[in-house]
Coordinates of N, CA and C in Angstrom, one line a residue:
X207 N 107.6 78.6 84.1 CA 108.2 79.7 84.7 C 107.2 80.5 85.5
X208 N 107.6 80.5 86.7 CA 106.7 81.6 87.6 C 107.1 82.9 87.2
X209 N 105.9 84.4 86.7 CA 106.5 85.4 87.2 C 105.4 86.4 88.2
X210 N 106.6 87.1 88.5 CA 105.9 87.7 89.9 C 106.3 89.2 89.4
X211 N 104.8 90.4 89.6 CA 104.8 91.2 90.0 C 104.3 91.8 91.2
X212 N 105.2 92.6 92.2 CA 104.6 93.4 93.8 C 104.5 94.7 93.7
X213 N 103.5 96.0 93.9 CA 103.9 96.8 94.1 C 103.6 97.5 95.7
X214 N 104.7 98.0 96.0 CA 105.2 98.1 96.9 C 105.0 99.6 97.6
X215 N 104.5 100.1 98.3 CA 104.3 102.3 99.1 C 105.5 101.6 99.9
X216 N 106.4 102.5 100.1 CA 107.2 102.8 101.2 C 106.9 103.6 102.0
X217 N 107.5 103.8 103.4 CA 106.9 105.1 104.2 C 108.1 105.8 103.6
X218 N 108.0 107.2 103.7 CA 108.9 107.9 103.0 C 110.5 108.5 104.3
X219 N 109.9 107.8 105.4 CA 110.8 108.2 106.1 C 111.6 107.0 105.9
X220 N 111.5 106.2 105.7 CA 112.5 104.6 105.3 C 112.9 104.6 104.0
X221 N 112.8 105.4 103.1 CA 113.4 105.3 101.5 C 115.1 105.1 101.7
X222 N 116.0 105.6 102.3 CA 117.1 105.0 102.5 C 117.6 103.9 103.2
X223 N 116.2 103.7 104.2 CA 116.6 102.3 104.5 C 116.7 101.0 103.7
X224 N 115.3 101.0 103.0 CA 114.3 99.8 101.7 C 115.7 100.9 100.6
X225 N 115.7 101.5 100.0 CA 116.6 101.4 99.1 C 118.0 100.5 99.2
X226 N 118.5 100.5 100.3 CA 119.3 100.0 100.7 C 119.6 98.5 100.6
X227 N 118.3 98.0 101.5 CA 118.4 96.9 101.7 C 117.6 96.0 100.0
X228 N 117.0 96.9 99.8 CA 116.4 96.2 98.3 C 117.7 95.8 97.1
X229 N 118.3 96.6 97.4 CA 119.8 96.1 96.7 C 120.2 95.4 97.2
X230 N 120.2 94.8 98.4 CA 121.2 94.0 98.8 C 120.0 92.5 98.3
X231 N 118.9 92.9 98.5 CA 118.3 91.4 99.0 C 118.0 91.1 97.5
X232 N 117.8 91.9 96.6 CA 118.3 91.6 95.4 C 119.0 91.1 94.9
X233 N 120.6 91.1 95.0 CA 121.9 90.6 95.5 C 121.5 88.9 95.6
X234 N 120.8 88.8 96.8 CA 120.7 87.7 97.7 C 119.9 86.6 96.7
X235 N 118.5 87.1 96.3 CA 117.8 86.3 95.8 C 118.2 85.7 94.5
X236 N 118.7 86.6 93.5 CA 119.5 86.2 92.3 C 120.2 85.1 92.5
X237 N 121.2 85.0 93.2 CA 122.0 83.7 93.5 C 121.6 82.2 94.0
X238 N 120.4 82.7 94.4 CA 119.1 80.9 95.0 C 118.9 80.6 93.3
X239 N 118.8 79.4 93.8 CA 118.7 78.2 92.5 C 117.1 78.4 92.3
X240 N 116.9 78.9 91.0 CA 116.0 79.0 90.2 C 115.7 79.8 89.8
X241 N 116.3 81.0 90.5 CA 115.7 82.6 90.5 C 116.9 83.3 89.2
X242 N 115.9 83.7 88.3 CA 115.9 84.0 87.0 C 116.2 85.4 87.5
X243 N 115.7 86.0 87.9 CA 115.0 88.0 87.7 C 114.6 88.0 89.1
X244 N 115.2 89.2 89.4 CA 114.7 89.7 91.1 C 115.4 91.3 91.3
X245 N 114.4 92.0 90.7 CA 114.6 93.3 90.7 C 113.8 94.1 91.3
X246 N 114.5 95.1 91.7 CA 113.4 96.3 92.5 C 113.5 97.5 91.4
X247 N 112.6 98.4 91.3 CA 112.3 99.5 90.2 C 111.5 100.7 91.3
X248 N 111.9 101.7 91.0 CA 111.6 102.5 91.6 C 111.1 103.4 90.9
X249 N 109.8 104.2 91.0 CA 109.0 104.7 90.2 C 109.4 106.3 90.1
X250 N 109.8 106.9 89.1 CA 109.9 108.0 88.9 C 109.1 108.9 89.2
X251 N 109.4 110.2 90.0 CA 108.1 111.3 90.6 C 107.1 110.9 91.7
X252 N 107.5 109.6 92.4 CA 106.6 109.0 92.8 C 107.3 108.8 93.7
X253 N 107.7 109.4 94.6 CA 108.5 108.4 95.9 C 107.3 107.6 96.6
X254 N 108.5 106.8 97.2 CA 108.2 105.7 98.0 C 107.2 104.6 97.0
X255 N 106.9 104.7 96.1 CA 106.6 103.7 94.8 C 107.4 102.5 94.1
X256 N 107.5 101.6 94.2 CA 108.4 100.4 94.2 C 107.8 99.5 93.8
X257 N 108.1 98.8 92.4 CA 108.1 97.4 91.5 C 109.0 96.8 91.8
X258 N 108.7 95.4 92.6 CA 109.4 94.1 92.7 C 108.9 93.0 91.3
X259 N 110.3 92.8 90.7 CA 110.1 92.3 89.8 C 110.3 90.4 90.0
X260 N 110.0 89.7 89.5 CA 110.5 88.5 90.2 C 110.5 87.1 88.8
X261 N 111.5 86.2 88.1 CA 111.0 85.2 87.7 C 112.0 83.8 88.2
X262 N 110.9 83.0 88.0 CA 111.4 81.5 88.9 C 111.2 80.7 87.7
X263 N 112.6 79.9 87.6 CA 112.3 78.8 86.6 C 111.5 77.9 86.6
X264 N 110.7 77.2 87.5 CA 110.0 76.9 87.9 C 109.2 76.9 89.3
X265 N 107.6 76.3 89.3 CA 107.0 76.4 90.4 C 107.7 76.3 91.4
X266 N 108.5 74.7 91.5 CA 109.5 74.1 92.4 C 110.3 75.1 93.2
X267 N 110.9 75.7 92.1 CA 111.9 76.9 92.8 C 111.3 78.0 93.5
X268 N 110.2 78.1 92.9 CA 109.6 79.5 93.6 C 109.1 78.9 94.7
X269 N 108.2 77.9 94.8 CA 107.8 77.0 96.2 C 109.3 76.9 97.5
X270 N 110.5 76.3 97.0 CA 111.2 76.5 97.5 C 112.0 77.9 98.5
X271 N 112.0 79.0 97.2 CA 112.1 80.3 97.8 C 110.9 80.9 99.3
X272 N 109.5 80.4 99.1 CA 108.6 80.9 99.4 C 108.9 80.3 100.7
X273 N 109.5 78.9 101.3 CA 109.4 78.4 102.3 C 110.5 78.5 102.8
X274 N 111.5 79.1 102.7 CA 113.2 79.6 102.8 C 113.5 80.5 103.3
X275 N 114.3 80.6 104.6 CA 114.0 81.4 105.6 C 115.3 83.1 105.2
X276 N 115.7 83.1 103.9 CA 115.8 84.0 102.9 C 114.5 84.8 103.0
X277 N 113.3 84.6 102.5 CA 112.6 84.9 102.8 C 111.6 85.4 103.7
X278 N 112.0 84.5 105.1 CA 111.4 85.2 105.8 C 112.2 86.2 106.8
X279 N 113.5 86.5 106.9 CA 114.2 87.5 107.2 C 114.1 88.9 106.0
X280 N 113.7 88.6 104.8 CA 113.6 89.8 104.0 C 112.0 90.4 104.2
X281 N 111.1 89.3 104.6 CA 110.2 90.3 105.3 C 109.7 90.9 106.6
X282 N 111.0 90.2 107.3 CA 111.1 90.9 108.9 C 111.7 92.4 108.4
X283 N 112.4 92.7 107.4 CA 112.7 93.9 107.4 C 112.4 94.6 106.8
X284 N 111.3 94.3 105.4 CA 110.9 95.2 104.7 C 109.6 94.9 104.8
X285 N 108.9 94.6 105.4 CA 107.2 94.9 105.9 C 106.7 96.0 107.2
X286 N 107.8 95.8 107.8 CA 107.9 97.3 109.0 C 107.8 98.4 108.3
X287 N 108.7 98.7 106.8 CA 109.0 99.6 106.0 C 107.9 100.4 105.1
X288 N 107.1 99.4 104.9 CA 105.7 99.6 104.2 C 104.7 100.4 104.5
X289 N 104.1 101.2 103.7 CA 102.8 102.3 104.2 C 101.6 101.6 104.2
X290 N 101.5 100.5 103.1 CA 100.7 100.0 102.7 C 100.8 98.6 102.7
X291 N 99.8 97.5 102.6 CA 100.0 96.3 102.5 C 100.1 95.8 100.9
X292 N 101.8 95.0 100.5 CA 102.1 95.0 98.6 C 100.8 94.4 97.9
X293 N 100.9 95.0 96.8 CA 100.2 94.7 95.7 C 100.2 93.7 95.2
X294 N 100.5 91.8 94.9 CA 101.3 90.9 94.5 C 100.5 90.2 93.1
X295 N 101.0 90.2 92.1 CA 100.3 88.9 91.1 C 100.9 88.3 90.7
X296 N 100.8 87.3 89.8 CA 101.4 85.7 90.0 C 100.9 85.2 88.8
X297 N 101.9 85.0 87.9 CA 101.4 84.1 86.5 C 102.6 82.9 86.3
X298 N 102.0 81.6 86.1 CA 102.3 80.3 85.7 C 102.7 81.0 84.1
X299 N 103.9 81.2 83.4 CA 104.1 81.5 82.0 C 104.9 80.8 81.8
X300 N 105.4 81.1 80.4 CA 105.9 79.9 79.3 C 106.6 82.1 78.4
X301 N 107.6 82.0 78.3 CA 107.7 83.1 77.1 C 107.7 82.9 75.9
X302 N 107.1 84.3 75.4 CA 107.2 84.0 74.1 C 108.8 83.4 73.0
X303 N 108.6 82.5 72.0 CA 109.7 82.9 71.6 C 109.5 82.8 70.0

């Protein structure tokens, strides 16, 4: 299992836009084959603060998402949006059970 954490500044004059569209592309990625978990979290007291949550049942899948032009239309629209350049880390896991 890949999981993925992003953290994400918004500019605060785009919080209804990236709110927006973070639901929808959320929506979108859940339904690709392999994608476990694809959530956005929005940090309390903290505008424009945003956790992309992400798990892939495998590398494969996430390799696949990563080269899938799903992906590169959701960063034509939410990297404009950005104050900052995201936060991203990346763990190869196994969960506990």
């Amino acid at each position: 299992m890949i999981v993925i954490r992003v953290l994400l500044e918004v500019k605060l004059d785009q919080l209804d836009a990236f709110r927006a569209h973070a639901a929808d592309e959320g929506r979108r990625a859940r339904a690709l084959a392999g994608c476990e978990q694809y959530a956005f979290f929005e940090e309390t007291g903290q505008p424009g603060r945003f956790l992309l949550y992400e798990e892939w049942a495998s590398p494969e899948a996430f390799s696949a998402y990563k080269s899938s032009p799903e992906l590169e239309a959701n960063g034509k629209v939410i990297f404009p949006m950005l104050a900052v350049k995201p936060n991203s880390a990346y763990w190869d896991a196994a969960p506990l059970e």
